[in-house]
Amino acid sequence: LATNLFLLQGMGVEDHLSWNAPSWSISAEFFAYLLFAAIVFTTGRRSWIWLVAAAVTAPLFLLAFSHRHMDVSFDFGFIRCLYGFSLGALLAWFQHDSIAEARQALAGDARARLAWTAAEMAMIAVIGVFVALAGDNDAGIAAPLVFALALYLFAHEGGWISAFLRTRPMLMLGALSYSIYMVHIFVQARMINVGGLVERKFGLHLLGDIVLRGDHAPGFGADLPGVGLAAILAMLVATIAVSWCTWRFVEMPALAWFRRLAKRI
């Protein structure tokens, strides 16, 4: 509990994922942000040099020391975070203005919209193939590079897929995304608990043994795919509902409090 309270669960202090498993990345991001602020404060316009250094050395470190390729969390999560964060920061550092100008140039150009839509569809296909082929080997360490390319492409907002992602429902999902990430494992675990109670109470066969990343775990629909599909849909609805509550009553008030505090400082 102490490591979670002090956001140390992604800094190599623990030898396992503890409490709310996804929060390891929040730990890693917190310290990455602190490091980034320190670098910018001390080196100013030369900060990009340190970002390049991190983007180059982090994947080499993972290649040398990670036994699980890119799937690191409690052990080398901070290194993984520095890798992706540095690439994103470099993209913003050098391409922010040019992307903004390109957005203006693309406005109202129907032919360009079709070309960008094709590029977006191709990028989605590339990501799908990459994840399928590189998810369990060292090639997966290139994931931040692939997603940096995707970020660069979609930041132009030139295609119809980007237009769809700017619709109100998608923007709402984007606003909820942090909460969704933080609560989805909790919601899933509670659904499995409820499923176990229902099984024992009514003699139904809902749960079974599934294999997740080589480990055995209880899950819905191990023998009945229909049950598994229904559980997935129920989990999606429940996760979004719970996420809205945490976003509305925890995340937004906390953001407002920090903004007021920042103004005083």
Coordinates of C-alpha atoms in Angstrom, one line a residue:
L1 CA 0.0 0.0 0.0
A2 CA 2.8 2.4 0.8
T3 CA 4.4 2.1 -2.6
N4 CA 1.0 2.9 -4.2
L5 CA 0.5 5.9 -1.9
F6 CA 3.9 7.3 -2.9
L7 CA 3.5 6.3 -6.6
L8 CA 6.5 4.0 -6.5
Q9 CA 4.8 0.8 -7.9
G10 CA 6.3 1.4 -11.4
M11 CA 9.8 2.3 -10.2
G12 CA 11.3 -1.1 -9.6
V13 CA 10.5 -1.1 -5.9
E14 CA 8.0 -4.0 -6.1
D15 CA 8.6 -7.4 -7.6
H16 CA 5.0 -7.8 -8.8
L17 CA 2.0 -5.7 -9.8
S18 CA 0.3 -4.6 -6.6
W19 CA -3.2 -3.4 -5.7
N20 CA -4.6 -1.7 -8.9
A21 CA -2.4 -3.2 -11.5
P22 CA -2.7 -0.6 -14.2
S23 CA -1.5 2.1 -11.9
W24 CA 2.1 1.2 -12.4
S25 CA 2.0 3.4 -15.5
I26 CA 0.7 6.3 -13.5
S27 CA 3.7 5.9 -11.2
A28 CA 6.1 5.8 -14.1
E29 CA 4.5 8.8 -15.8
F30 CA 4.6 10.8 -12.6
F31 CA 8.3 10.5 -12.3
A32 CA 8.8 11.0 -16.0
Y33 CA 6.9 14.3 -15.8
L34 CA 9.1 15.4 -12.9
L35 CA 12.2 14.5 -14.8
F36 CA 11.0 16.3 -17.9
A37 CA 10.2 19.4 -15.9
A38 CA 13.7 19.3 -14.3
I39 CA 15.4 18.9 -17.7
V40 CA 13.4 21.8 -19.2
F41 CA 14.1 24.0 -16.2
T42 CA 17.8 23.3 -16.2
T43 CA 18.6 23.0 -19.9
G44 CA 15.9 25.1 -21.6
R45 CA 16.1 25.1 -25.4
R46 CA 18.6 22.2 -25.3
S47 CA 16.1 19.9 -23.6
W48 CA 15.5 18.0 -26.9
I49 CA 19.0 16.6 -26.7
W50 CA 18.1 14.8 -23.5
L51 CA 14.9 13.6 -25.0
V52 CA 16.8 12.1 -28.0
A53 CA 19.2 10.5 -25.5
A54 CA 16.3 8.9 -23.7
A55 CA 14.5 7.8 -26.9
V56 CA 17.7 6.1 -28.1
T57 CA 19.0 4.5 -24.8
A58 CA 15.7 3.3 -23.4
P59 CA 15.0 0.7 -26.1
L60 CA 18.6 -0.5 -26.0
F61 CA 18.2 -0.9 -22.2
L62 CA 15.0 -3.0 -22.7
L63 CA 16.7 -5.1 -25.3
A64 CA 19.6 -5.8 -23.0
F65 CA 17.8 -6.4 -19.7
S66 CA 14.1 -7.1 -20.2
H67 CA 13.1 -10.7 -20.2
R68 CA 9.5 -9.8 -21.3
H69 CA 10.4 -7.6 -24.2
M70 CA 8.1 -4.5 -24.1
D71 CA 5.8 -6.0 -21.5
V72 CA 7.5 -4.4 -18.5
S73 CA 5.7 -2.7 -15.7
F74 CA 6.7 -2.9 -12.1
D75 CA 10.3 -3.6 -13.0
F76 CA 11.3 -1.4 -15.9
G77 CA 8.1 0.6 -16.3
F78 CA 9.9 3.9 -15.8
I79 CA 12.3 3.1 -18.7
R80 CA 9.4 2.1 -20.9
C81 CA 7.6 5.3 -20.0
L82 CA 10.7 7.5 -20.7
Y83 CA 11.0 5.8 -24.1
G84 CA 7.4 6.6 -25.3
F85 CA 7.2 10.0 -23.5
S86 CA 10.5 11.2 -25.1
L87 CA 9.3 10.3 -28.6
G88 CA 6.0 12.1 -28.0
A89 CA 7.7 15.2 -26.6
L90 CA 10.1 15.3 -29.5
L91 CA 7.2 15.1 -31.9
A92 CA 5.6 18.0 -30.2
W93 CA 8.9 19.9 -30.0
F94 CA 9.7 19.8 -33.7
Q95 CA 6.4 19.2 -35.4
H96 CA 3.8 21.1 -33.5
D97 CA 3.7 24.2 -35.6
S98 CA 4.0 22.4 -39.0
I99 CA 1.1 20.1 -38.0
A100 CA -1.0 23.1 -37.1
E101 CA -0.3 24.7 -40.4
A102 CA -1.0 21.5 -42.3
R103 CA -4.4 21.3 -40.5
Q104 CA -5.3 24.7 -41.8
A105 CA -4.2 23.8 -45.3
L106 CA -6.2 20.6 -45.3
A107 CA -9.5 22.3 -44.4
G108 CA -12.1 22.0 -47.1
D109 CA -9.8 20.0 -49.5
A110 CA -12.0 16.9 -50.4
R111 CA -9.3 15.2 -52.4
A112 CA -6.8 15.6 -49.6
R113 CA -9.4 14.2 -47.2
L114 CA -9.7 11.0 -49.2
A115 CA -5.9 10.6 -49.3
W116 CA -5.6 11.2 -45.6
T117 CA -8.4 8.7 -44.9
A118 CA -6.6 6.1 -46.9
A119 CA -3.4 6.8 -44.9
E120 CA -5.3 6.5 -41.6
M121 CA -6.8 3.2 -42.6
A122 CA -3.4 2.0 -43.7
M123 CA -1.9 3.1 -40.3
I124 CA -4.6 1.2 -38.4
A125 CA -3.8 -1.9 -40.5
V126 CA -0.1 -1.5 -39.8
I127 CA -0.8 -1.3 -36.0
G128 CA -2.9 -4.4 -36.2
V129 CA -0.2 -6.4 -38.0
F130 CA 2.5 -5.1 -35.7
V131 CA 0.6 -6.0 -32.5
A132 CA -0.2 -9.5 -33.9
L133 CA 3.4 -10.2 -35.0
A134 CA 5.5 -8.3 -32.4
G135 CA 3.4 -8.7 -29.2
D136 CA 5.6 -11.4 -27.7
N137 CA 9.1 -10.8 -29.0
D138 CA 11.8 -8.2 -29.1
A139 CA 10.3 -6.5 -32.1
G140 CA 7.6 -5.3 -29.8
I141 CA 10.2 -2.9 -28.3
A142 CA 9.6 -0.8 -31.5
A143 CA 6.0 -0.2 -30.4
P144 CA 6.6 3.5 -29.3
L145 CA 8.1 4.2 -32.7
V146 CA 5.1 2.7 -34.5
F147 CA 2.7 4.6 -32.3
A148 CA 4.7 7.9 -32.6
L149 CA 4.2 7.5 -36.4
A150 CA 0.4 7.0 -35.8
L151 CA 0.3 10.0 -33.5
Y152 CA 2.0 12.1 -36.2
L153 CA -0.5 11.0 -38.8
F154 CA -3.6 11.4 -36.8
A155 CA -2.5 14.7 -35.3
H156 CA -3.1 16.2 -38.8
E157 CA -6.8 15.3 -38.4
G158 CA -7.0 15.0 -42.2
G159 CA -9.1 11.9 -42.8
W160 CA -12.6 10.8 -42.1
I161 CA -11.5 8.5 -39.2
S162 CA -10.1 11.6 -37.5
A163 CA -13.3 13.4 -38.1
F164 CA -15.2 10.5 -36.5
L165 CA -12.9 10.7 -33.5
R166 CA -13.8 14.3 -33.1
T167 CA -17.5 13.6 -32.6
R168 CA -19.0 14.2 -29.2
P169 CA -19.3 10.5 -28.1
M170 CA -15.7 9.9 -29.0
L171 CA -14.5 13.1 -27.3
M172 CA -16.5 12.0 -24.2
L173 CA -14.7 8.6 -24.3
G174 CA -11.4 10.5 -24.6
A175 CA -12.3 12.5 -21.5
L176 CA -13.1 9.3 -19.7
S177 CA -10.1 7.4 -21.0
Y178 CA -7.9 8.0 -17.9
S179 CA -10.7 6.8 -15.6
I180 CA -11.4 3.9 -17.9
Y181 CA -7.8 2.8 -17.7
M182 CA -7.7 3.1 -14.0
V183 CA -10.9 1.2 -13.1
H184 CA -11.3 -1.4 -15.8
I185 CA -9.4 -4.2 -13.9
F186 CA -11.3 -3.4 -10.8
V187 CA -14.6 -3.7 -12.6
Q188 CA -13.6 -6.9 -14.3
A189 CA -12.5 -8.4 -11.0
R190 CA -15.8 -7.5 -9.3
M191 CA -17.7 -9.0 -12.2
I192 CA -15.8 -12.2 -11.8
N193 CA -16.6 -12.1 -8.0
V194 CA -20.3 -11.7 -8.8
G195 CA -20.2 -14.4 -11.4
G196 CA -18.7 -16.8 -8.8
L197 CA -21.5 -16.0 -6.4
V198 CA -24.2 -16.5 -9.1
E199 CA -22.6 -19.9 -10.0
R200 CA -22.7 -21.1 -6.4
K201 CA -26.2 -19.8 -5.8
F202 CA -28.0 -21.0 -8.9
G203 CA -25.7 -23.8 -10.1
L204 CA -24.9 -22.1 -13.4
H205 CA -21.6 -22.6 -15.3
L206 CA -20.4 -19.1 -16.0
L207 CA -16.7 -19.1 -15.1
G208 CA -13.9 -21.3 -16.3
D209 CA -10.1 -21.4 -16.4
I210 CA -8.5 -19.2 -19.0
V211 CA -4.8 -18.6 -19.8
L212 CA -3.7 -15.0 -19.8
R213 CA -0.1 -14.3 -20.7
G214 CA 0.8 -17.8 -19.7
D215 CA -0.9 -17.6 -16.3
H216 CA -4.1 -19.4 -15.4
A217 CA -7.0 -17.2 -14.2
P218 CA -10.8 -17.4 -13.8
G219 CA -12.8 -15.9 -16.6
F220 CA -16.2 -15.8 -18.3
G221 CA -17.0 -18.0 -21.3
A222 CA -14.1 -20.4 -21.1
D223 CA -16.4 -23.1 -22.4
L224 CA -19.4 -21.0 -23.5
P225 CA -18.4 -18.3 -26.0
G226 CA -21.8 -16.7 -25.8
V227 CA -21.4 -16.1 -22.0
G228 CA -18.0 -14.6 -22.7
L229 CA -19.3 -12.2 -25.3
A230 CA -22.2 -11.1 -23.0
A231 CA -19.7 -10.6 -20.2
I232 CA -17.5 -8.4 -22.4
L233 CA -20.4 -6.2 -23.4
A234 CA -21.5 -6.0 -19.7
M235 CA -18.0 -5.1 -18.6
L236 CA -17.8 -2.4 -21.3
V237 CA -21.0 -0.8 -20.1
A238 CA -20.1 -1.1 -16.4
T239 CA -16.6 0.2 -17.0
I240 CA -17.8 3.3 -18.8
A241 CA -20.5 3.9 -16.1
V242 CA -18.0 3.6 -13.3
S243 CA -15.5 5.7 -15.2
W244 CA -18.0 8.5 -15.7
C245 CA -18.5 8.5 -11.9
T246 CA -14.8 8.7 -11.1
W247 CA -14.3 11.3 -13.8
R248 CA -17.1 13.5 -12.6
F249 CA -16.7 13.2 -8.9
V250 CA -12.9 12.5 -8.5
E251 CA -10.9 13.5 -11.5
M252 CA -12.6 16.7 -12.4
P253 CA -12.8 18.1 -8.8
A254 CA -9.1 17.2 -8.3
L255 CA -8.2 19.0 -11.5
A256 CA -10.1 22.1 -10.4
W257 CA -8.4 22.0 -7.0
F258 CA -4.9 21.8 -8.6
R259 CA -5.7 24.6 -11.0
R260 CA -6.8 26.8 -8.1
L261 CA -3.6 25.8 -6.2
A262 CA -1.4 26.6 -9.3
K263 CA -2.9 30.1 -9.5
R264 CA -2.0 30.8 -5.9
I265 CA 1.6 29.7 -6.5

